[in-house]
């Protein structure tokens, strides 16, 4: 799979000798079942559930028939509101088989966000857990029925799920087959709501072709076969879980292993060890937490070979530990966004460590990437600009939102990511931050990631995040939120001395805040927006006291 790209300009195309899959998710699933009928397909450890490919397929048949009995028709939106469980995966494949569109609902949502999503996508049926952590889902769904006119029925996994399944027994195989035969691979199959920093979330609409091919080609780079067992502690409501996870596994005959309903580092390591997992997924903060598990040395990582780290670039010190202590010698870094199904770039197995920790790899097969300036012109290699992606993976649209669709998807079908990036002469992409995430101090552009990577080299720092806070003198100042390793103490003076002479003076944080936790989304991403808000409030209070 050689990559061809123009040497002078930041443009690259992903040449491939493997063709795109021109089929629906349901057809691809059926091929895997025919090929690996007795192979384990789906395991949910916390539910004590196991299914072979044949059993998994038969169970999706029951779910698909029950949906048809409800009156679900091709193109209907079906909401799912739940943390990770095997029923989530059954619904994912059952809805795809009959041409309905699964609407992923963030488990962290509350009533206001829930009703917005249900109304915006005009959901007919919702499948939900009864509760999750402090959220009473049933109570909120009952409220939603009063204010969401298209919502006809709710099914709760721990209450009415079995009754729902019973209904499907009157639906014939011929009825199901007729529904399956109507589907085209360019039809929408999934809507995922992006969590923007302002305004309401937007419904990214993805087709069978989008997510099936993205999952498949991610697995190609991971060298997945039917022998792989993939531990997936990342949430299914997000592309990381349902595409890089579920779709990728099934497209290669691998086994999906669900360790728990939500991320727990101790449980994850136990499941990796007990289930002899060959691959492990997570964002860097998850791997950091796993490395800090008290009984880390008691777990067996001998079967681990590969995995995916995404969400943000991994600090070099953490990557070295993941490779050496967790035996993941073939870790792959992925970059993308929900709007691109999600992966646009990925490191190949065998990528040097330096490229693993400083880049997000090279363009994925069958995709194009260019980096442009503020005037839309392609910049030369080595220059900063906005990363744009084009190809099979680009979303169909934002659901019922042509205005916002036009803002990110131009007339040539380039998806404008809003991410700053640099391309080197080998086609490797480095993400230097969001366009609005750069810290600009006294005219100097500062990359938060650069400072974070440096501070990770200080032995007693467990985790660190860099943000910009307002400054009358310089416009912005650098602030560090720091988590210290248990049992150690670190002072501002120590850290300032450590930085002195090693990084430019304007990059040394002016403010240090020592914390136990960072504000995070349910998918494990750091909420820097919230960190800024907290920091600005506290700095104002400090100034008033003076």
Coordinates of C-alpha atoms in Angstrom, one line a residue:
X1 CA 0.0 0.0 0.0
X2 CA 2.3 2.7 -1.2
X3 CA 1.3 6.3 -0.7
X4 CA 1.7 8.8 -3.5
X5 CA 1.9 12.5 -2.7
X6 CA 3.3 15.7 -4.1
X7 CA 6.6 16.6 -2.5
X8 CA 6.1 20.3 -2.4
X9 CA 2.6 20.8 -1.3
X10 CA 0.7 19.4 1.8
X11 CA -1.5 17.0 -0.2
X12 CA -1.6 13.3 0.0
X13 CA -3.8 10.5 -1.3
X14 CA -4.2 7.1 0.1
X15 CA -3.4 4.7 -2.7
X16 CA -4.4 1.1 -2.0
X17 CA -4.4 -2.3 -3.7
X18 CA -7.4 -3.3 -1.6
X19 CA -10.7 -2.2 -3.0
X20 CA -13.4 -0.5 -1.0
X21 CA -16.3 -2.7 0.2
X22 CA -19.3 -2.1 -1.9
X23 CA -21.9 -3.7 0.4
X24 CA -24.2 -3.0 3.3
X25 CA -23.2 -3.6 6.9
X26 CA -25.8 -6.5 7.0
X27 CA -24.3 -8.2 4.0
X28 CA -20.8 -7.9 5.4
X29 CA -22.0 -9.3 8.7
X30 CA -23.6 -12.3 6.9
X31 CA -20.3 -13.1 5.1
X32 CA -18.4 -13.1 8.5
X33 CA -21.0 -15.5 9.9
X34 CA -20.7 -17.8 7.0
X35 CA -16.9 -17.8 7.3
X36 CA -16.6 -18.0 11.1
X37 CA -19.9 -19.5 12.4
X38 CA -18.4 -21.1 15.6
X39 CA -15.9 -18.4 16.3
X40 CA -16.6 -16.2 19.4
X41 CA -18.0 -12.9 18.2
X42 CA -19.3 -11.0 21.2
X43 CA -18.5 -11.2 24.9
X44 CA -19.8 -8.9 27.6
X45 CA -18.0 -9.8 30.8
X46 CA -20.0 -7.7 33.2
X47 CA -23.2 -9.3 31.9
X48 CA -21.8 -12.9 31.8
X49 CA -22.7 -13.0 28.1
X50 CA -21.0 -14.9 25.2
X51 CA -22.0 -15.5 21.6
X52 CA -20.5 -17.1 18.6
X53 CA -20.9 -15.5 15.2
X54 CA -23.9 -17.7 14.4
X55 CA -25.5 -17.0 17.8
X56 CA -24.9 -13.3 17.5
X57 CA -26.4 -13.2 14.0
X58 CA -29.5 -15.2 15.1
X59 CA -30.0 -12.8 18.0
X60 CA -29.8 -9.8 15.7
X61 CA -32.5 -11.6 13.6
X62 CA -34.8 -11.7 16.6
X63 CA -34.2 -8.0 17.3
X64 CA -34.7 -7.0 13.7
X65 CA -38.0 -8.9 13.5
X66 CA -39.1 -7.3 16.8
X67 CA -38.3 -3.9 15.3
X68 CA -40.4 -4.7 12.2
X69 CA -43.3 -5.8 14.5
X70 CA -43.1 -2.4 16.1
X71 CA -43.6 -0.8 12.7
X72 CA -40.0 0.3 12.1
X73 CA -39.5 1.2 8.5
X74 CA -36.4 2.0 6.4
X75 CA -35.1 5.4 7.2
X76 CA -36.8 5.6 10.6
X77 CA -34.7 6.9 13.5
X78 CA -34.2 4.6 16.5
X79 CA -32.5 6.1 19.6
X80 CA -30.2 4.2 21.9
X81 CA -29.4 5.6 25.3
X82 CA -27.1 3.3 27.3
X83 CA -23.6 2.6 28.4
X84 CA -21.8 -0.4 26.9
X85 CA -23.7 -3.7 27.0
X86 CA -24.2 -6.6 24.5
X87 CA -27.7 -5.4 23.6
X88 CA -26.2 -2.2 22.2
X89 CA -24.3 -4.2 19.7
X90 CA -27.3 -6.4 18.8
X91 CA -29.3 -3.2 18.1
X92 CA -26.5 -1.7 16.1
X93 CA -26.5 -4.6 13.7
X94 CA -30.3 -5.3 13.8
X95 CA -31.1 -1.7 12.8
X96 CA -28.5 -1.8 10.0
X97 CA -30.0 -5.0 8.6
X98 CA -33.5 -3.5 8.2
X99 CA -32.4 0.0 6.9
X100 CA -33.3 2.0 10.0
X101 CA -31.0 4.7 11.4
X102 CA -29.5 4.3 14.8
X103 CA -29.3 7.5 16.8
X104 CA -26.6 7.4 19.4
X105 CA -27.4 9.3 22.6
X106 CA -24.6 10.4 24.9
X107 CA -25.0 8.6 28.3
X108 CA -24.1 11.9 30.0
X109 CA -27.1 13.7 28.6
X110 CA -29.8 15.1 30.8
X111 CA -33.4 16.0 29.9
X112 CA -32.7 19.2 28.0
X113 CA -30.1 17.5 25.7
X114 CA -32.2 14.3 25.4
X115 CA -35.3 16.0 24.2
X116 CA -33.3 18.2 21.8
X117 CA -31.8 15.1 20.1
X118 CA -35.0 13.2 20.0
X119 CA -36.9 16.1 18.4
X120 CA -34.0 17.1 16.1
X121 CA -33.7 13.6 14.6
X122 CA -37.4 12.8 15.0
X123 CA -36.8 9.5 16.8
X124 CA -39.8 7.0 16.7
X125 CA -38.5 4.5 19.2
X126 CA -36.0 4.7 22.0
X127 CA -34.0 1.8 23.6
X128 CA -32.6 2.7 27.0
X129 CA -31.1 1.5 30.2
X130 CA -33.2 2.2 33.3
X131 CA -30.4 4.2 34.8
X132 CA -26.7 4.9 34.7
X133 CA -24.6 6.2 37.6
X134 CA -26.7 9.1 39.0
X135 CA -29.0 9.4 36.0
X136 CA -32.6 8.0 36.1
X137 CA -33.1 7.3 32.4
X138 CA -36.6 6.0 32.7
X139 CA -37.8 9.1 34.4
X140 CA -36.2 11.3 31.7
X141 CA -37.6 9.2 28.9
X142 CA -41.1 9.4 30.4
X143 CA -40.8 13.2 30.4
X144 CA -39.5 13.1 26.8
X145 CA -42.6 11.3 25.7
X146 CA -44.6 14.4 26.7
X147 CA -42.5 16.9 24.7
X148 CA -41.3 14.8 21.8
X149 CA -44.2 14.3 19.4
X150 CA -42.5 11.7 17.1
X151 CA -41.5 9.4 20.1
X152 CA -44.0 6.5 20.0
X153 CA -42.5 3.8 22.3
X154 CA -39.7 3.1 24.7
X155 CA -38.0 -0.2 25.5
X156 CA -35.8 -0.6 28.6
X157 CA -33.1 -3.2 28.5
X158 CA -33.6 -4.3 32.2
X159 CA -37.4 -4.1 32.1
X160 CA -39.2 -4.5 28.8
X161 CA -36.5 -5.9 26.5
X162 CA -37.6 -9.5 26.6
X163 CA -41.3 -8.6 26.0
X164 CA -40.1 -6.6 23.0
X165 CA -38.2 -9.6 21.7
X166 CA -41.2 -11.9 22.1
X167 CA -43.2 -9.6 19.7
X168 CA -40.9 -10.4 16.8
X169 CA -41.7 -14.1 16.7
X170 CA -44.8 -13.5 14.5
X171 CA -42.7 -11.8 11.8
X172 CA -41.6 -14.2 9.0
X173 CA -38.2 -14.7 7.5
X174 CA -39.6 -13.5 4.2
X175 CA -40.6 -10.2 5.7
X176 CA -37.2 -9.6 7.2
X177 CA -35.5 -10.6 3.9
X178 CA -37.7 -8.2 2.0
X179 CA -36.6 -5.4 4.3
X180 CA -32.9 -6.3 4.0
X181 CA -33.1 -6.4 0.2
X182 CA -34.2 -2.8 0.0
X183 CA -31.1 -1.3 1.5
X184 CA -28.3 0.4 -0.5
X185 CA -24.8 0.9 0.9
X186 CA -25.1 4.7 0.5
X187 CA -28.1 4.8 2.8
X188 CA -27.8 6.5 6.2
X189 CA -27.3 4.0 9.0
X190 CA -26.2 6.1 12.0
X191 CA -26.6 9.6 13.5
X192 CA -24.1 10.8 16.1
X193 CA -24.3 14.1 17.9
X194 CA -21.1 16.0 18.1
X195 CA -20.5 17.8 21.4
X196 CA -19.6 21.3 20.3
X197 CA -18.4 23.9 22.8
X198 CA -21.2 26.3 22.0
X199 CA -24.8 25.8 20.9
X200 CA -26.7 22.6 20.4
X201 CA -24.9 19.4 19.1
X202 CA -25.1 18.6 15.4
X203 CA -26.3 15.2 14.1
X204 CA -23.5 13.7 12.0
X205 CA -25.2 11.4 9.5
X206 CA -23.2 8.4 8.4
X207 CA -23.9 5.8 5.7
X208 CA -23.2 2.0 5.6
X209 CA -20.4 2.8 3.1
X210 CA -18.9 5.4 5.5
X211 CA -18.5 3.4 8.6
X212 CA -18.2 -0.2 7.2
X213 CA -15.2 0.8 5.1
X214 CA -13.6 2.9 7.8
X215 CA -13.8 0.1 10.3
X216 CA -12.5 -2.4 7.7
X217 CA -9.5 -0.4 6.7
X218 CA -8.6 0.4 10.3
X219 CA -8.5 -3.4 10.9
X220 CA -6.3 -3.8 7.8
X221 CA -3.7 -1.6 9.4
X222 CA -4.0 -3.4 12.7
X223 CA -3.6 -6.7 10.8
X224 CA -6.7 -8.1 12.4
X225 CA -7.7 -11.7 11.8
X226 CA -10.3 -14.1 13.3
X227 CA -7.8 -14.9 16.0
X228 CA -7.9 -11.3 17.5
X229 CA -9.8 -10.6 20.7
X230 CA -10.3 -6.9 21.1
X231 CA -11.0 -5.3 24.5
X232 CA -13.2 -2.2 24.1
X233 CA -13.5 -0.1 27.2
X234 CA -14.4 3.0 25.1
X235 CA -18.1 4.0 24.8
X236 CA -20.2 2.6 22.0
X237 CA -22.1 5.8 21.6
X238 CA -19.0 7.3 20.1
X239 CA -17.3 6.3 16.8
X240 CA -14.3 4.9 18.7
X241 CA -16.5 2.2 20.3
X242 CA -19.0 1.4 17.5
X243 CA -16.7 1.8 14.4
X244 CA -13.1 1.4 15.4
X245 CA -14.5 -1.2 17.8
X246 CA -17.5 -3.2 16.7
X247 CA -17.6 -2.7 12.9
X248 CA -13.8 -3.2 12.7
X249 CA -14.0 -6.5 14.6
X250 CA -16.9 -8.0 12.7
X251 CA -15.4 -7.0 9.3
X252 CA -12.4 -9.1 10.2
X253 CA -14.0 -12.0 12.1
X254 CA -12.4 -10.8 15.4
X255 CA -14.1 -11.0 18.8
X256 CA -15.6 -8.0 20.6
X257 CA -14.8 -8.1 24.3
X258 CA -16.8 -5.6 26.5
X259 CA -15.1 -5.4 29.9
X260 CA -17.7 -3.2 31.7
X261 CA -20.5 -0.8 31.2
X262 CA -18.1 2.1 31.6
X263 CA -14.3 2.5 31.9
X264 CA -12.7 1.0 35.0
X265 CA -8.9 0.5 34.8
X266 CA -8.8 -2.4 37.2
X267 CA -11.6 -4.3 35.5
X268 CA -10.1 -3.6 32.0
X269 CA -6.8 -5.1 33.0
X270 CA -8.4 -8.1 34.5
X271 CA -10.5 -8.7 31.4
X272 CA -7.5 -8.3 29.1
X273 CA -5.7 -10.9 31.2
X274 CA -8.6 -13.4 31.7
X275 CA -9.9 -13.2 28.2
X276 CA -6.4 -13.4 26.6
X277 CA -7.1 -10.2 24.6
X278 CA -4.8 -9.4 21.7
X279 CA -5.8 -5.8 21.3
X280 CA -6.8 -2.9 23.7
X281 CA -8.4 0.4 22.9
X282 CA -8.3 3.7 24.8
X283 CA -7.5 7.4 24.9
X284 CA -4.2 8.3 26.5
X285 CA -5.8 9.1 29.9
X286 CA -7.2 5.5 30.0
X287 CA -3.7 4.0 29.4
X288 CA -2.3 6.3 32.1
X289 CA -4.9 5.1 34.5
X290 CA -4.2 1.5 33.6
X291 CA -0.5 1.8 34.2
X292 CA -1.2 3.2 37.6
X293 CA -3.4 0.2 38.7
X294 CA -2.2 -1.0 42.1
X295 CA -1.9 -4.7 41.2
X296 CA -0.6 -4.0 37.6
X297 CA 2.2 -6.6 37.9
X298 CA -0.3 -9.4 38.6
X299 CA -2.0 -9.3 35.2
X300 CA -1.0 -11.3 32.2
X301 CA -0.3 -9.2 29.1
X302 CA 1.4 -11.9 27.1
X303 CA -1.4 -12.1 24.5
X304 CA -1.5 -8.4 23.8
X305 CA -0.1 -7.4 20.5
X306 CA -1.8 -4.3 19.2
X307 CA -4.4 -1.6 20.0
X308 CA -5.7 1.8 19.2
X309 CA -4.9 5.0 21.0
X310 CA -6.9 8.0 19.8
X311 CA -8.5 11.2 21.1
X312 CA -5.1 12.9 21.5
X313 CA -1.4 12.2 20.8
X314 CA 0.2 10.0 23.4
X315 CA 3.1 11.5 25.5
X316 CA 6.4 9.7 24.7
X317 CA 7.0 8.5 28.2
X318 CA 3.5 6.9 28.3
X319 CA 3.9 5.2 24.9
X320 CA 7.2 3.6 26.1
X321 CA 5.5 2.2 29.1
X322 CA 2.5 0.9 27.1
X323 CA 4.9 -0.9 24.7
X324 CA 7.3 -2.3 27.4
X325 CA 5.0 -2.9 30.4
X326 CA 1.8 -3.8 28.6
X327 CA 3.4 -5.7 25.7
X328 CA 1.6 -3.6 23.1
X329 CA 4.5 -3.5 20.6
X330 CA 2.2 -2.7 17.7
X331 CA 0.1 0.2 19.0
X332 CA -1.6 2.2 16.4
X333 CA -2.4 5.9 16.7
X334 CA -5.6 7.1 15.0
X335 CA -6.8 10.6 14.2
X336 CA -10.1 11.8 12.8
X337 CA -13.5 13.1 13.8
X338 CA -17.1 11.9 13.9
X339 CA -17.7 13.6 10.6
X340 CA -15.1 11.4 8.9
X341 CA -16.4 8.1 10.3
X342 CA -14.0 8.7 12.2
X343 CA -10.4 7.8 11.1
X344 CA -8.6 9.9 8.5
X345 CA -5.0 9.1 9.4
X346 CA -3.4 6.1 11.2
X347 CA 0.1 4.9 12.0
X348 CA 1.1 1.6 10.4
X349 CA 2.5 -1.2 12.4
X350 CA 6.3 -0.8 12.5
X351 CA 6.1 3.0 12.6
X352 CA 9.2 4.3 14.6
X353 CA 8.5 5.5 18.2
X354 CA 9.3 9.0 17.3
X355 CA 6.6 9.1 14.6
X356 CA 4.2 7.3 17.0
X357 CA 4.4 10.0 19.6
X358 CA 4.8 13.1 17.5
X359 CA 2.4 12.4 14.6
X360 CA -1.0 10.8 13.9
X361 CA 0.3 8.7 11.1
X362 CA -0.3 8.8 7.4
X363 CA -3.5 9.2 5.3
X364 CA -5.9 6.2 5.5
X365 CA -6.5 4.1 2.3
X366 CA -8.7 5.6 -0.3
X367 CA -8.8 9.0 1.4
X368 CA -7.3 12.4 0.5
X369 CA -5.8 15.0 2.9
X370 CA -4.7 18.6 2.2
X371 CA -3.6 21.3 4.6
X372 CA -4.7 24.8 3.7
X373 CA -4.1 28.4 4.8
X374 CA -6.8 30.9 5.8
X375 CA -7.4 31.7 2.1
X376 CA -8.0 28.0 1.2
X377 CA -4.7 27.6 -0.6
X378 CA -2.7 24.4 0.0
X379 CA 0.4 25.2 2.0
X380 CA 3.9 23.8 1.4
X381 CA 5.0 20.7 3.4
X382 CA 6.2 21.7 6.9
X383 CA 3.8 24.7 7.2
X384 CA 0.9 25.0 9.6
X385 CA -2.6 25.0 8.2
X386 CA -6.1 23.6 8.6
X387 CA -6.4 19.9 7.8
X388 CA -9.1 18.9 5.3
X389 CA -10.3 15.3 4.4
X390 CA -12.1 14.0 1.3
X391 CA -13.2 10.6 0.3
X392 CA -15.6 7.7 1.2
X393 CA -15.5 8.5 4.9
X394 CA -16.9 12.0 4.8
X395 CA -20.4 12.2 6.4
X396 CA -23.5 12.6 4.3
X397 CA -24.5 15.7 6.2
X398 CA -25.6 17.1 9.5
X399 CA -29.1 15.8 10.0
X400 CA -31.7 18.5 9.0
X401 CA -29.0 21.2 9.3
X402 CA -28.0 22.4 5.8
X403 CA -26.5 25.6 7.2
X404 CA -24.0 24.0 9.5
X405 CA -23.3 21.3 6.9
X406 CA -22.2 24.1 4.4
X407 CA -19.9 25.6 7.0
X408 CA -17.7 22.5 7.1
X409 CA -18.3 20.7 3.8
X410 CA -17.3 22.6 0.8
X411 CA -18.5 22.3 -2.8
X412 CA -15.7 19.9 -3.6
X413 CA -16.7 17.6 -0.7
X414 CA -13.7 18.5 1.4
X415 CA -14.4 18.2 5.1
X416 CA -12.8 21.2 7.0
X417 CA -11.8 19.8 10.4
X418 CA -10.9 23.0 12.3
X419 CA -7.6 21.2 13.3
X420 CA -4.2 22.8 12.8
X421 CA -1.8 20.4 11.2
X422 CA 1.6 20.0 9.5
X423 CA 2.6 17.4 6.9
X424 CA 6.2 16.3 6.6
X425 CA 8.0 15.0 3.5
X426 CA 7.0 11.4 4.2
X427 CA 3.3 12.3 4.4
X428 CA 3.2 12.0 8.2
X429 CA 0.6 14.4 9.8
X430 CA 1.2 16.2 13.1
X431 CA -1.8 17.8 14.8
X432 CA -0.8 21.0 16.6
X433 CA -4.2 21.7 18.1
X434 CA -7.5 23.2 17.3
X435 CA -7.4 26.5 15.4
X436 CA -8.9 28.1 18.4
X437 CA -6.8 26.1 20.9
X438 CA -3.5 27.7 20.2
X439 CA -2.3 29.9 23.0
X440 CA -1.2 33.3 21.6
X441 CA 1.0 35.1 24.2
X442 CA 2.5 38.4 23.2
X443 CA 2.4 37.5 19.5
X444 CA 4.0 34.1 20.1
X445 CA 2.0 31.0 19.0
X446 CA 2.2 28.3 21.7
X447 CA 1.2 24.7 21.2
X448 CA -0.3 23.3 24.5
X449 CA 0.8 19.8 23.5
X450 CA 4.4 20.8 23.2
X451 CA 4.5 21.9 26.8
X452 CA 2.5 18.9 28.0
X453 CA 4.9 16.5 26.4
X454 CA 7.8 18.3 28.1
X455 CA 6.2 18.2 31.5
X456 CA 5.5 14.5 31.2
X457 CA 9.3 14.0 31.5
X458 CA 9.2 15.2 35.1
X459 CA 9.3 12.0 37.2
X460 CA 6.6 12.9 39.7
X461 CA 4.0 14.3 37.3
X462 CA 1.2 11.8 36.7
X463 CA -0.8 13.8 34.1
X464 CA -0.8 17.4 32.9
X465 CA -3.0 19.6 30.7
X466 CA -2.0 23.1 29.4
X467 CA -4.5 25.8 28.7
X468 CA -4.4 29.5 27.9
X469 CA -6.0 32.1 30.3
X470 CA -6.6 35.8 29.7
X471 CA -3.8 38.3 30.4
X472 CA -4.0 42.1 30.1
X473 CA -0.3 42.4 29.3
X474 CA 0.2 39.5 26.9
X475 CA -3.3 38.7 25.7
X476 CA -2.9 35.1 27.1
X477 CA -0.8 33.4 29.7
X478 CA 0.1 29.7 29.9
X479 CA -1.6 27.7 32.8
X480 CA -0.9 24.1 33.8
X481 CA -3.3 21.8 35.5
X482 CA -1.2 19.1 37.1
X483 CA -1.9 15.7 38.7
X484 CA 1.0 14.4 40.9
X485 CA 1.9 10.8 41.4
X486 CA 0.5 9.3 44.6
X487 CA 2.8 9.6 47.6
X488 CA 4.8 12.5 46.1
X489 CA 4.8 16.2 46.6
X490 CA 5.7 18.8 44.0
X491 CA 5.9 22.6 44.4
X492 CA 5.5 25.4 41.8
X493 CA 9.1 26.4 42.5
X494 CA 10.4 22.9 41.6
X495 CA 8.4 22.9 38.3
X496 CA 9.5 26.4 37.4
X497 CA 13.2 25.4 38.0
X498 CA 12.7 22.2 36.0
X499 CA 11.4 24.3 33.0
X500 CA 14.0 27.0 33.3
X501 CA 16.5 26.7 30.5
X502 CA 14.8 23.7 28.9
X503 CA 11.8 25.4 27.2
X504 CA 11.4 29.0 26.0
X505 CA 10.5 31.4 28.8
X506 CA 7.2 32.3 27.2
X507 CA 6.2 28.6 27.3
X508 CA 6.8 28.2 31.0
X509 CA 3.4 28.2 32.8
X510 CA 2.7 31.4 34.7
X511 CA 0.0 29.6 36.7
X512 CA 0.1 26.1 38.2
X513 CA -3.0 24.3 39.6
X514 CA -2.6 21.0 41.4
X515 CA -5.7 18.7 41.0
X516 CA -6.8 15.2 41.6
X517 CA -8.9 15.0 38.5
X518 CA -9.5 16.8 35.2
X519 CA -13.0 17.7 33.9
X520 CA -13.8 15.0 31.3
X521 CA -16.4 13.9 28.8
X522 CA -17.9 10.4 29.2
X523 CA -15.7 9.3 26.3
X524 CA -12.6 10.2 28.2
X525 CA -11.7 13.4 26.5
X526 CA -10.4 16.3 28.6
X527 CA -12.8 19.3 28.7
X528 CA -10.4 22.2 28.3
X529 CA -13.3 24.6 27.9
X530 CA -14.4 23.8 31.4
X531 CA -10.9 24.0 32.7
X532 CA -10.6 27.5 31.3
X533 CA -13.9 28.6 32.8
X534 CA -12.8 27.4 36.3
X535 CA -9.4 28.9 36.0
X536 CA -10.7 32.4 34.9
X537 CA -13.1 32.4 37.9
X538 CA -10.4 31.5 40.4
X539 CA -7.9 34.0 39.0
X540 CA -10.4 36.8 39.2
X541 CA -11.1 35.8 42.8
X542 CA -7.4 35.9 43.6
X543 CA -7.0 39.3 42.1
X544 CA -10.0 40.6 44.1
X545 CA -8.4 39.3 47.3
X546 CA -5.2 41.2 46.5

